[in-house]
mmCIF file of C-alpha atoms in Angstrom:
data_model
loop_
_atom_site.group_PDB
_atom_site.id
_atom_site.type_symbol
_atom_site.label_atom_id
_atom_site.label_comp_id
_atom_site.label_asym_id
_atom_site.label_seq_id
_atom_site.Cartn_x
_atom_site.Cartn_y
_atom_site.Cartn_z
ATOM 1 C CA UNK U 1 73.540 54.331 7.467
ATOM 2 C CA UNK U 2 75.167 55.535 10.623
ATOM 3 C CA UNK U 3 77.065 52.622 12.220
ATOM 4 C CA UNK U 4 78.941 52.711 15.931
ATOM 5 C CA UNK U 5 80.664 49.868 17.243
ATOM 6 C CA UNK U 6 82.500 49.953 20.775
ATOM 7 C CA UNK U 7 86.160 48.793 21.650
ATOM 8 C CA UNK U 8 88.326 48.333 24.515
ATOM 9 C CA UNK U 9 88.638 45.953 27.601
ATOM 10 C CA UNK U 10 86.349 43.701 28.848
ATOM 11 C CA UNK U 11 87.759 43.263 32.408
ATOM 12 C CA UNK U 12 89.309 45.952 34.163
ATOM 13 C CA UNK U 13 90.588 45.813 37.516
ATOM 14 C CA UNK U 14 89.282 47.728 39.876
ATOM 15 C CA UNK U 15 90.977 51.062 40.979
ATOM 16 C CA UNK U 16 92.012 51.543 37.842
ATOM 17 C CA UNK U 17 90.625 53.551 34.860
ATOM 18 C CA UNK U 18 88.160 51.570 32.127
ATOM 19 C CA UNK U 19 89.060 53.083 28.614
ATOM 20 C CA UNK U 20 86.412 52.586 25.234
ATOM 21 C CA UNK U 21 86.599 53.758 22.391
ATOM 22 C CA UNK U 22 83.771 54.490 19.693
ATOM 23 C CA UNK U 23 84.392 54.487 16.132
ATOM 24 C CA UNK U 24 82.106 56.122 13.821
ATOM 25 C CA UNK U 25 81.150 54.654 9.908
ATOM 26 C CA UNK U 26 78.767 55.925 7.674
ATOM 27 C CA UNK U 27 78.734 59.415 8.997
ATOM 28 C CA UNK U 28 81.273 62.242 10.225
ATOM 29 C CA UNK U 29 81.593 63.220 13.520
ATOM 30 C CA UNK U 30 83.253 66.445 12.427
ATOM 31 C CA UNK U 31 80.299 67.776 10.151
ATOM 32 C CA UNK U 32 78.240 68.782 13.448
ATOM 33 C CA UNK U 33 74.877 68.679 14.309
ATOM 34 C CA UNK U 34 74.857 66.055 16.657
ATOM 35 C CA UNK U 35 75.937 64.856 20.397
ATOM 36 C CA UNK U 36 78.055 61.720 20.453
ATOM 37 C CA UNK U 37 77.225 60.111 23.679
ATOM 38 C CA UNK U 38 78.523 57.204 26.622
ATOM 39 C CA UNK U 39 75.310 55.534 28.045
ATOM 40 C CA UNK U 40 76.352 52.202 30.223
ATOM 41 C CA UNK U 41 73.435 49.481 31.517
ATOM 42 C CA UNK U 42 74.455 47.583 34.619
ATOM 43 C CA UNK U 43 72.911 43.821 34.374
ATOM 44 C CA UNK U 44 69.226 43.474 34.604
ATOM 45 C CA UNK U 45 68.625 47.048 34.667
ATOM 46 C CA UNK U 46 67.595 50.437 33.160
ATOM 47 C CA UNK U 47 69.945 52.917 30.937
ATOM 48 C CA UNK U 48 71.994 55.714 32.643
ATOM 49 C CA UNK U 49 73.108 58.866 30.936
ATOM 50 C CA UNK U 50 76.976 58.956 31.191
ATOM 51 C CA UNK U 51 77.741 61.883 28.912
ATOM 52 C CA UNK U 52 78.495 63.532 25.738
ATOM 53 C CA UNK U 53 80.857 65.444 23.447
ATOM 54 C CA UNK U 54 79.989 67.506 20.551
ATOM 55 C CA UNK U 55 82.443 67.173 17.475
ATOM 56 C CA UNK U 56 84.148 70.857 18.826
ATOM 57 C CA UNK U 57 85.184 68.872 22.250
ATOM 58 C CA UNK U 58 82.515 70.749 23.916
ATOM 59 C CA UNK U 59 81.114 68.084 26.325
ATOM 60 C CA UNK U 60 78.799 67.859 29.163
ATOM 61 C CA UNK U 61 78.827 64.851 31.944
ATOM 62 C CA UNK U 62 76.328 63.282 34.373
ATOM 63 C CA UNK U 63 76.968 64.569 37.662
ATOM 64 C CA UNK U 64 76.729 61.686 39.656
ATOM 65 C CA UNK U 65 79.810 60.067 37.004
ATOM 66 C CA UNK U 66 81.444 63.681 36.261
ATOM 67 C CA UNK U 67 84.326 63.114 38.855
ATOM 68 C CA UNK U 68 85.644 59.800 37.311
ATOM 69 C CA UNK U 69 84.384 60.591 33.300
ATOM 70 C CA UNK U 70 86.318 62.444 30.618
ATOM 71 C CA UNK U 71 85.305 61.710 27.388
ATOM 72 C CA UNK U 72 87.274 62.933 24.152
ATOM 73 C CA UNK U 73 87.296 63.395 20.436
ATOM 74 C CA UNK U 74 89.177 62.426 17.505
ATOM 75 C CA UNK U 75 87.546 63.543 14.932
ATOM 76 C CA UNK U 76 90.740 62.982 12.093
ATOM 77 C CA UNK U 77 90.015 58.915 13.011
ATOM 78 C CA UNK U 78 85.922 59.823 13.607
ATOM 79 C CA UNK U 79 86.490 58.540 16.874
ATOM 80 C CA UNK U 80 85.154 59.431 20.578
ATOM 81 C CA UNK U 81 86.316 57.875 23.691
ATOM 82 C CA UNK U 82 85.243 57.061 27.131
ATOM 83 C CA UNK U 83 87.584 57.220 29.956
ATOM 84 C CA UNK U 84 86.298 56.024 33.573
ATOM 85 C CA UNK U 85 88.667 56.236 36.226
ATOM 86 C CA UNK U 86 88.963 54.615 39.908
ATOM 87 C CA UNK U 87 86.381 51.777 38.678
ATOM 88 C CA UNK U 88 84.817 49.281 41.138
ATOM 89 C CA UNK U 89 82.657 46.327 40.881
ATOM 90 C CA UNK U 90 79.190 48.817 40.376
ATOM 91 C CA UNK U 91 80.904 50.100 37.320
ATOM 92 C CA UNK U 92 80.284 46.580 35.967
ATOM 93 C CA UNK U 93 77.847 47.331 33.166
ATOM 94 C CA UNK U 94 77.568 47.059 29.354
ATOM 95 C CA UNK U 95 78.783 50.463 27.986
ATOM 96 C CA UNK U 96 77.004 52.030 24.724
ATOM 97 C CA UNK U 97 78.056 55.044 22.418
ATOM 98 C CA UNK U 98 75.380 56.492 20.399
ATOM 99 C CA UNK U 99 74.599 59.532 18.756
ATOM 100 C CA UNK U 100 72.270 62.258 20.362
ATOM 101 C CA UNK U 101 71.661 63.082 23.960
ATOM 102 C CA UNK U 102 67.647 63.668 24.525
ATOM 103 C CA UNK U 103 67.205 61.862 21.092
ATOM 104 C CA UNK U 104 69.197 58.705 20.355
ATOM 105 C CA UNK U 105 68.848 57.381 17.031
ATOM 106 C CA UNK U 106 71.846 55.142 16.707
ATOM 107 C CA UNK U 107 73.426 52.803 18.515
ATOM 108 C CA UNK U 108 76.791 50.680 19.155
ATOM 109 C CA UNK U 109 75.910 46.839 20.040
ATOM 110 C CA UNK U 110 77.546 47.689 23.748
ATOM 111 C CA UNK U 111 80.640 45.884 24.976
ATOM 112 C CA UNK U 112 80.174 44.517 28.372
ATOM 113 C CA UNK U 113 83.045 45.756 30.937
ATOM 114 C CA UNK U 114 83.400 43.820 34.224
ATOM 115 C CA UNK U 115 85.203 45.186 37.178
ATOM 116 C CA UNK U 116 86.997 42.360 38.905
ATOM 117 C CA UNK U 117 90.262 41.615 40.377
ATOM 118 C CA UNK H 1 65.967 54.457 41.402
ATOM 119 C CA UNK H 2 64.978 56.145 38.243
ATOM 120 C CA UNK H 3 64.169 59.664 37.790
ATOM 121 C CA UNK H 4 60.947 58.909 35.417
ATOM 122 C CA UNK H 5 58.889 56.381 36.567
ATOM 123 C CA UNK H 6 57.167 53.219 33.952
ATOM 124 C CA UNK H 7 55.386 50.591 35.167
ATOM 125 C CA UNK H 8 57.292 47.223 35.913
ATOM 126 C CA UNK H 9 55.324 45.030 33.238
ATOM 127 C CA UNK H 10 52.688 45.671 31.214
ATOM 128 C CA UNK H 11 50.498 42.538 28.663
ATOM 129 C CA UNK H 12 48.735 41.865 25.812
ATOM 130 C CA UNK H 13 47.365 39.624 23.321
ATOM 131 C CA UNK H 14 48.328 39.612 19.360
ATOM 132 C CA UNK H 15 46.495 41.868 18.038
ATOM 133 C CA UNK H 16 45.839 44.024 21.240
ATOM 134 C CA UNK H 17 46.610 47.175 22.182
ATOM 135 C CA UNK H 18 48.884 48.244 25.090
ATOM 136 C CA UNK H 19 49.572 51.431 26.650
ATOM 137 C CA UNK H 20 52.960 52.458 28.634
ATOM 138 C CA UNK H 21 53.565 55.266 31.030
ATOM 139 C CA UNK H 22 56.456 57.178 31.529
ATOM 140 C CA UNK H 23 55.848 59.507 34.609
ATOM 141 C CA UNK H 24 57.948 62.796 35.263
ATOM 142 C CA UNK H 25 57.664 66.268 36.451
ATOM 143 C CA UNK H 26 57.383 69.738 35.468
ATOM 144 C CA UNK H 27 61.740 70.096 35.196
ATOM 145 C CA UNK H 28 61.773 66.682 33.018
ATOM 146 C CA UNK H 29 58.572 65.479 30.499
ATOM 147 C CA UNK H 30 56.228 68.324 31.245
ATOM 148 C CA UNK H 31 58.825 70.563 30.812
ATOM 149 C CA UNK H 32 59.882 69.264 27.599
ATOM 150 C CA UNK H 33 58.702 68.391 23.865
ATOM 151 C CA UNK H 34 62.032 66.045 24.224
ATOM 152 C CA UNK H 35 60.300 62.659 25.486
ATOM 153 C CA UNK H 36 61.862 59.688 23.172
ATOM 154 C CA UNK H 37 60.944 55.611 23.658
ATOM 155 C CA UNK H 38 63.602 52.994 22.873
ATOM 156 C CA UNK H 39 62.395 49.470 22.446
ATOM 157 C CA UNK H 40 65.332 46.711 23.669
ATOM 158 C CA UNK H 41 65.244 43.376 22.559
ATOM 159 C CA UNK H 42 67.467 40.843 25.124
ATOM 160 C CA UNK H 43 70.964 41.291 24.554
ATOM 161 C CA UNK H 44 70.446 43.931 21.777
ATOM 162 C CA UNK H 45 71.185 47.770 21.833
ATOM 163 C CA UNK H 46 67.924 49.616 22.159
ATOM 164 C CA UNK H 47 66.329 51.368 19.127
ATOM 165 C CA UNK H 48 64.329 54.560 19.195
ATOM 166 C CA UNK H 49 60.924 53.996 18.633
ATOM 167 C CA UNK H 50 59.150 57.254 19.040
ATOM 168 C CA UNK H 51 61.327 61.098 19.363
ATOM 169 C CA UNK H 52 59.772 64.432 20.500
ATOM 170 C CA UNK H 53 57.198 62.884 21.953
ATOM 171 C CA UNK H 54 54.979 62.086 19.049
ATOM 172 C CA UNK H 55 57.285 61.906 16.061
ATOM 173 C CA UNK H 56 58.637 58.179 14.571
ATOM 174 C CA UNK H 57 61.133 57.205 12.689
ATOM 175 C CA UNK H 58 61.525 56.054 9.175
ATOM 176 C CA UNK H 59 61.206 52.749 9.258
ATOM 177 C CA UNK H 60 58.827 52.524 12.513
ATOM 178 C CA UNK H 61 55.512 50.619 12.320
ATOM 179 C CA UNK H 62 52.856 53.139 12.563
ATOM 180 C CA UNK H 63 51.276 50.639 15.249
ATOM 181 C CA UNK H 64 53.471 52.722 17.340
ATOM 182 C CA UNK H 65 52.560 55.843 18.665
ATOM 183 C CA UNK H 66 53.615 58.631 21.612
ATOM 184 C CA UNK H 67 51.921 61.164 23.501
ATOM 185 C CA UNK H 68 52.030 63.209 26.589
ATOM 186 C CA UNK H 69 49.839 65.003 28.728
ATOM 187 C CA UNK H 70 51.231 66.935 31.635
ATOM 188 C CA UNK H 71 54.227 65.323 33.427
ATOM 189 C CA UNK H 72 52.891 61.860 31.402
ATOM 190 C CA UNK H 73 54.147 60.388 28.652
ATOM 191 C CA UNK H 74 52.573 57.388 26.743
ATOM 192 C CA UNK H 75 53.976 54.979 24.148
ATOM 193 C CA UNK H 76 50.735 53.090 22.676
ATOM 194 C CA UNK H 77 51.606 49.582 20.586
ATOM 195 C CA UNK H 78 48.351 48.661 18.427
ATOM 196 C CA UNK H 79 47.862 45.511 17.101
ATOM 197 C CA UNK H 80 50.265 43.606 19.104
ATOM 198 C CA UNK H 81 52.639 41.599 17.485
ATOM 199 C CA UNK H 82 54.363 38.933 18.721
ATOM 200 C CA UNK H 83 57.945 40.652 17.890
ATOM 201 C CA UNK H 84 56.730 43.768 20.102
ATOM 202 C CA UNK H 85 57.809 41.644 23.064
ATOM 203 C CA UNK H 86 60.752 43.484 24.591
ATOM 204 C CA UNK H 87 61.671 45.980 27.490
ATOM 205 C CA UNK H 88 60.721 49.833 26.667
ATOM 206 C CA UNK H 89 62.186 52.653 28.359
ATOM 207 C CA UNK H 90 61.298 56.272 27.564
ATOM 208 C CA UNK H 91 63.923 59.314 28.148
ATOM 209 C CA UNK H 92 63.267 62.784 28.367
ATOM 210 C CA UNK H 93 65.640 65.818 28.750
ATOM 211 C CA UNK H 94 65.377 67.586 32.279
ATOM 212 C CA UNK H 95 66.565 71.140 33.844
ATOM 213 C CA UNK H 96 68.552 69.640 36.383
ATOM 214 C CA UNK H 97 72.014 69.055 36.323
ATOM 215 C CA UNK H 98 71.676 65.339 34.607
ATOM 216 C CA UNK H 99 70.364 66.790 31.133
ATOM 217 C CA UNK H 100 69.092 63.388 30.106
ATOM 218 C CA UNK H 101 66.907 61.072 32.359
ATOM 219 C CA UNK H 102 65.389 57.617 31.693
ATOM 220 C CA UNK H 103 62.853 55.507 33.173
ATOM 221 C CA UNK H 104 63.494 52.506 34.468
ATOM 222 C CA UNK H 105 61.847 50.120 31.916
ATOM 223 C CA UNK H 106 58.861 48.100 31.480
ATOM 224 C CA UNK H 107 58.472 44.465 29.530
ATOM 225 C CA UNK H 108 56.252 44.108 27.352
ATOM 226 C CA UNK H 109 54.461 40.550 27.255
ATOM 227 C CA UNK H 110 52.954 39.336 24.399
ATOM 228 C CA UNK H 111 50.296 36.531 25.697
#
């Protein structure tokens, strides 16, 4: 059983750069065949497509995010990160990794992040 | 606003059965055999539901099925069970630029 859980800062201030990290259990990142993917919810609302990375360090961004996102692979911890830089209070959102792109089958419970001074 | 388009809310009683729309176009779900449904529970990750339009999971009531015709995907929920009460959003890849597009969600009432 694939298992993803989220870490990193809760509250970041804004202006600066809002850093997760994803680690991986149950499964490899570096055997392939999937995406490993950022997908953030702001409160109340729908899901929005941040990006992904493929286990090579291939990756592929949303455009309206691709300015601020980098996202990155570690694949000797089976880890993949999230980096978000110049943050402000619409960045506010709880912040999922998962594995896929157009088909998600597994999750991280989300960590909320909160932009506030 | 979202690039597919679900209806706000959508009801039923036990045992009923509901239908939910996930509206596209030709560059997104009629483009595509890649329409998935997530089903998210308050304060929960979502969890796939339905994949490829028609396919489920192992583990997946069978009381849950997809479909699509045209730009239109449907996620149908038969015999409604209290439990089934949660937001549903579907996804779908797309030719633009964004690759991956959801809809904007729809809760799910169970009367």
């Amino acid at each position: 059983q694939v298992q993803l859980q989220e870490s990193g800062p809760g509250l970041v201030k804004p202006s600066q750069t809002l850093s997760l990290t994803c680690t991986v259990s149950g499964g490899s990142i570096s055997s392939g065949g999937y995406y490993w993917s950022w997908i953030r919810q702001h409160p109340g609302k729908g899901l929005e497509w941040i990006g992904y990375i493929y286990y090579s360090g291939s990756t592929y961004y949303n455009p309206s995010l691709k300015s601020r996102v980098t996202i990155s692979v570690d694949t000797s911890k089976n880890q993949f990160s999230l980096k978000l830089s110049s943050v402000t209070a619409a960045d506010t959102a709880v912040y999922y990794c998962a594995r896929g792109a157009g088909t998600v089958d597994y999750w991280g419970q989300g960590t909320l992040v909160t932009v506030s001074s | 606003q979202s690039a597919l388009t679900q209806p706000a809310s959508v009801s039923g009683s036990p045992g009923q059965s509901i239908t939910i729309s996930c509206t596209g176009t030709s560059s997104d779900v009629g483009g595509y055999n890649y329409v998935s449904w997530y089903q998210q529970h308050p304060g929960k990750a979502p969890k796939l539901m339905i994949y490829e339009v028609s396919n489920r999971p192992s583990g997946v009531p069978d009381r849950f099925s997809g479909s699509k015709s045209g730009n239109t995907a449907s996620l149908t929920i038969s015999g409604l069970q209290a439990e089934d009460e949660a937001d549903y959003y579907c996804s779908s890849y797309t030719s633009s630029s964004t690759l991956v597009v959801f809809g904007g969600g729809t809760k799910l009432t169970v009367l």
